[in-house]
PDB file of C-alpha atoms in Angstrom:
ATOM      1  CA  MET M 848     -36.721 121.036 116.554  1.00  0.00           C
ATOM      2  CA  THR M 849     -38.606 117.772 116.909  1.00  0.00           C
ATOM      3  CA  PRO M 850     -40.390 115.645 114.316  1.00  0.00           C
ATOM      4  CA  ASN M 851     -44.162 115.661 114.078  1.00  0.00           C
ATOM      5  CA  LYS M 852     -45.787 113.160 116.414  1.00  0.00           C
ATOM      6  CA  ILE M 853     -47.422 110.219 114.685  1.00  0.00           C
ATOM      7  CA  GLN M 854     -50.914 109.530 115.991  1.00  0.00           C
ATOM      8  CA  ASP M 855     -52.760 106.370 115.103  1.00  0.00           C
ATOM      9  CA  ASP M 856     -56.509 106.793 114.898  1.00  0.00           C
ATOM     10  CA  LYS M 857     -57.419 103.123 115.121  1.00  0.00           C
ATOM     11  CA  SER M 858     -56.320 100.017 116.945  1.00  0.00           C
ATOM     12  CA  SER M 859     -54.283  97.387 115.186  1.00  0.00           C
ATOM     13  CA  TYR M 860     -55.936  93.994 114.700  1.00  0.00           C
ATOM     14  CA  ASP M 861     -53.670  90.944 114.834  1.00  0.00           C
ATOM     15  CA  ALA M 862     -55.288  87.788 113.465  1.00  0.00           C
ATOM     16  CA  THR M 863     -52.539  85.570 114.924  1.00  0.00           C
ATOM     17  CA  THR M 864     -53.479  86.498 118.489  1.00  0.00           C
ATOM     18  CA  PRO M 865     -54.679  83.401 120.375  1.00  0.00           C
ATOM     19  CA  LYS M 866     -58.358  83.426 121.365  1.00  0.00           C
ATOM     20  CA  GLN M 867     -57.524  83.952 125.052  1.00  0.00           C
ATOM     21  CA  TYR M 868     -56.251  87.483 124.318  1.00  0.00           C
ATOM     22  CA  ASP M 869     -57.716  90.697 122.871  1.00  0.00           C
ATOM     23  CA  LYS M 870     -57.043  90.741 119.119  1.00  0.00           C
ATOM     24  CA  ASP M 871     -56.846  94.563 118.987  1.00  0.00           C
ATOM     25  CA  ASN M 872     -53.369  94.538 120.491  1.00  0.00           C
ATOM     26  CA  GLY M 873     -51.155  95.248 117.499  1.00  0.00           C
ATOM     27  CA  GLY M 874     -49.237  92.054 118.245  1.00  0.00           C
ATOM     28  CA  LEU M 875     -48.074  93.118 121.727  1.00  0.00           C
ATOM     29  CA  ILE M 876     -49.936  90.957 124.223  1.00  0.00           C
ATOM     30  CA  SER M 877     -48.297  91.828 127.542  1.00  0.00           C
ATOM     31  CA  PHE M 878     -45.042  92.161 129.419  1.00  0.00           C
ATOM     32  CA  VAL M 879     -43.285  89.242 131.092  1.00  0.00           C
ATOM     33  CA  GLY M 880     -40.646  90.677 133.386  1.00  0.00           C
ATOM     34  CA  ASP M 881     -38.589  93.071 131.262  1.00  0.00           C
ATOM     35  CA  ASP M 882     -39.560  91.378 127.993  1.00  0.00           C
ATOM     36  CA  ALA M 883     -42.635  91.823 125.817  1.00  0.00           C
ATOM     37  CA  LEU M 884     -44.888  88.952 124.754  1.00  0.00           C
ATOM     38  CA  ILE M 885     -45.653  89.245 121.032  1.00  0.00           C
ATOM     39  CA  THR M 886     -47.564  87.287 118.396  1.00  0.00           C
ATOM     40  CA  ARG M 887     -46.239  85.446 115.359  1.00  0.00           C
ATOM     41  CA  GLN M 888     -47.417  88.308 113.140  1.00  0.00           C
ATOM     42  CA  ALA M 889     -45.552  90.879 115.261  1.00  0.00           C
ATOM     43  CA  ARG M 890     -42.409  88.736 115.014  1.00  0.00           C
ATOM     44  CA  GLU M 891     -42.811  88.592 111.219  1.00  0.00           C
ATOM     45  CA  ARG M 892     -43.284  92.375 111.086  1.00  0.00           C
ATOM     46  CA  TYR M 893     -40.122  92.870 113.191  1.00  0.00           C
ATOM     47  CA  ASN M 894     -38.109  90.581 110.910  1.00  0.00           C
ATOM     48  CA  ASN M 895     -39.460  92.340 107.801  1.00  0.00           C
ATOM     49  CA  LEU M 896     -38.395  95.685 109.274  1.00  0.00           C
ATOM     50  CA  ILE M 897     -34.909  94.269 109.867  1.00  0.00           C
ATOM     51  CA  LYS M 898     -34.773  93.251 106.177  1.00  0.00           C
ATOM     52  CA  MET M 899     -35.873  96.746 105.172  1.00  0.00           C
ATOM     53  CA  TYR M 900     -33.622  98.794 107.486  1.00  0.00           C
ATOM     54  CA  ARG M 901     -30.731  96.570 108.662  1.00  0.00           C
ATOM     55  CA  ILE M 902     -27.981  98.598 106.996  1.00  0.00           C
ATOM     56  CA  LYS M 903     -29.493 101.971 107.930  1.00  0.00           C
ATOM     57  CA  PHE M 904     -29.859 100.750 111.525  1.00  0.00           C
ATOM     58  CA  LYS M 905     -26.247  99.597 111.583  1.00  0.00           C
ATOM     59  CA  LYS M 906     -25.049 102.955 110.210  1.00  0.00           C
ATOM     60  CA  GLU M 907     -27.141 105.122 112.529  1.00  0.00           C
ATOM     61  CA  LYS M 908     -27.233 103.021 115.718  1.00  0.00           C
ATOM     62  CA  ALA M 909     -24.025 100.953 115.361  1.00  0.00           C
ATOM     63  CA  ILE M 910     -26.025  97.773 115.932  1.00  0.00           C
ATOM     64  CA  ASP M 911     -26.117  94.960 113.389  1.00  0.00           C
ATOM     65  CA  LEU M 912     -29.543  93.343 113.645  1.00  0.00           C
ATOM     66  CA  THR M 913     -30.214  89.875 112.307  1.00  0.00           C
ATOM     67  CA  GLU M 914     -33.444  87.942 111.906  1.00  0.00           C
ATOM     68  CA  ASP M 915     -35.020  87.102 115.276  1.00  0.00           C
ATOM     69  CA  ALA M 916     -32.469  89.213 117.168  1.00  0.00           C
ATOM     70  CA  GLY M 917     -33.642  89.450 120.776  1.00  0.00           C
ATOM     71  CA  ILE M 918     -36.541  87.026 120.250  1.00  0.00           C
ATOM     72  CA  THR M 919     -37.129  83.699 121.982  1.00  0.00           C
ATOM     73  CA  LEU M 920     -39.972  81.207 121.707  1.00  0.00           C
ATOM     74  CA  TYR M 921     -42.425  81.296 124.616  1.00  0.00           C
ATOM     75  CA  LYS M 922     -45.247  78.891 125.457  1.00  0.00           C
ATOM     76  CA  ASP M 923     -47.966  80.483 127.578  1.00  0.00           C
ATOM     77  CA  ASN M 924     -50.161  78.782 130.207  1.00  0.00           C
ATOM     78  CA  PHE M 925     -52.736  77.956 127.498  1.00  0.00           C
ATOM     79  CA  GLY M 926     -50.150  76.121 125.376  1.00  0.00           C
ATOM     80  CA  ASN M 927     -49.973  78.855 122.739  1.00  0.00           C
ATOM     81  CA  GLU M 928     -46.627  79.381 121.028  1.00  0.00           C
ATOM     82  CA  LEU M 929     -45.820  83.065 121.260  1.00  0.00           C
ATOM     83  CA  PHE M 930     -42.562  85.016 121.367  1.00  0.00           C
ATOM     84  CA  LEU M 931     -40.678  87.119 123.869  1.00  0.00           C
ATOM     85  CA  ILE M 932     -38.783  90.120 122.586  1.00  0.00           C
ATOM     86  CA  SER M 933     -36.231  91.732 124.883  1.00  0.00           C
ATOM     87  CA  SER M 934     -36.923  95.283 126.026  1.00  0.00           C
ATOM     88  CA  GLU M 935     -33.831  96.451 124.132  1.00  0.00           C
ATOM     89  CA  HIS M 936     -35.025  94.901 120.871  1.00  0.00           C
ATOM     90  CA  LEU M 937     -38.568  96.159 121.444  1.00  0.00           C
ATOM     91  CA  VAL M 938     -37.097  99.663 121.337  1.00  0.00           C
ATOM     92  CA  TYR M 939     -35.297  98.793 118.070  1.00  0.00           C
ATOM     93  CA  PHE M 940     -38.615  97.466 116.721  1.00  0.00           C
ATOM     94  CA  GLY M 941     -40.229 100.792 117.619  1.00  0.00           C
ATOM     95  CA  VAL M 942     -37.479 102.800 115.930  1.00  0.00           C
ATOM     96  CA  MET M 943     -37.770 100.849 112.692  1.00  0.00           C
ATOM     97  CA  ASN M 944     -41.564 100.939 112.822  1.00  0.00           C
ATOM     98  CA  SER M 945     -41.455 104.728 113.176  1.00  0.00           C
ATOM     99  CA  TRP M 946     -39.143 104.900 110.149  1.00  0.00           C
ATOM    100  CA  LEU M 947     -41.699 102.908 108.170  1.00  0.00           C
ATOM    101  CA  LYS M 948     -44.565 105.197 109.238  1.00  0.00           C
ATOM    102  CA  GLU M 949     -42.469 108.265 108.447  1.00  0.00           C
ATOM    103  CA  LYS M 950     -41.674 106.755 105.018  1.00  0.00           C
ATOM    104  CA  VAL M 951     -37.920 106.744 105.655  1.00  0.00           C
ATOM    105  CA  SER M 952     -36.093 105.232 102.680  1.00  0.00           C
ATOM    106  CA  GLN M 953     -35.349 101.536 102.958  1.00  0.00           C
ATOM    107  CA  ASP M 954     -31.896 100.085 102.385  1.00  0.00           C
ATOM    108  CA  ASN M 955     -31.164 100.360  98.682  1.00  0.00           C
ATOM    109  CA  ILE M 956     -29.375  97.941  96.385  1.00  0.00           C
ATOM    110  CA  LEU M 957     -26.150  99.969  96.479  1.00  0.00           C
ATOM    111  CA  ASP M 958     -26.036  99.925 100.289  1.00  0.00           C
ATOM    112  CA  LYS M 959     -26.767  96.194 100.307  1.00  0.00           C
ATOM    113  CA  THR M 960     -24.019  95.519  97.756  1.00  0.00           C
ATOM    114  CA  ILE M 961     -21.431  97.562  99.657  1.00  0.00           C
ATOM    115  CA  ASP M 962     -22.441  95.872 102.910  1.00  0.00           C
ATOM    116  CA  LYS M 963     -22.093  92.446 101.296  1.00  0.00           C
ATOM    117  CA  ILE M 964     -18.616  93.284  99.949  1.00  0.00           C
ATOM    118  CA  ASN M 965     -17.476  94.599 103.337  1.00  0.00           C
ATOM    119  CA  ASN M 966     -18.788  91.619 105.314  1.00  0.00           C
TER     120      ASN M 966
END
């Protein structure tokens, strides 16, 4: 048994994309080696997903994500400040993004309290 496939019917506009790039990129501009070049808005979305699902991710994947995990600042040839996200963390981003689209419950106050006591 597999979950229903999520199909997006429109492109994702990212207003933080520098003018040298297509804005309908959903925040993913290109690949640089094994890493992905992302916009400021994509980085913010990734960090918001970590805030929403950090404990669930730790329980299910045995990985404790923190803000900006796997992300480094990158300055392109045009002088734009963008970000590189490692291929590993791009996969984590995708997992959490799919949870959001599938309306998977976010970390609740009880989970956050227990996590805080244990750490």
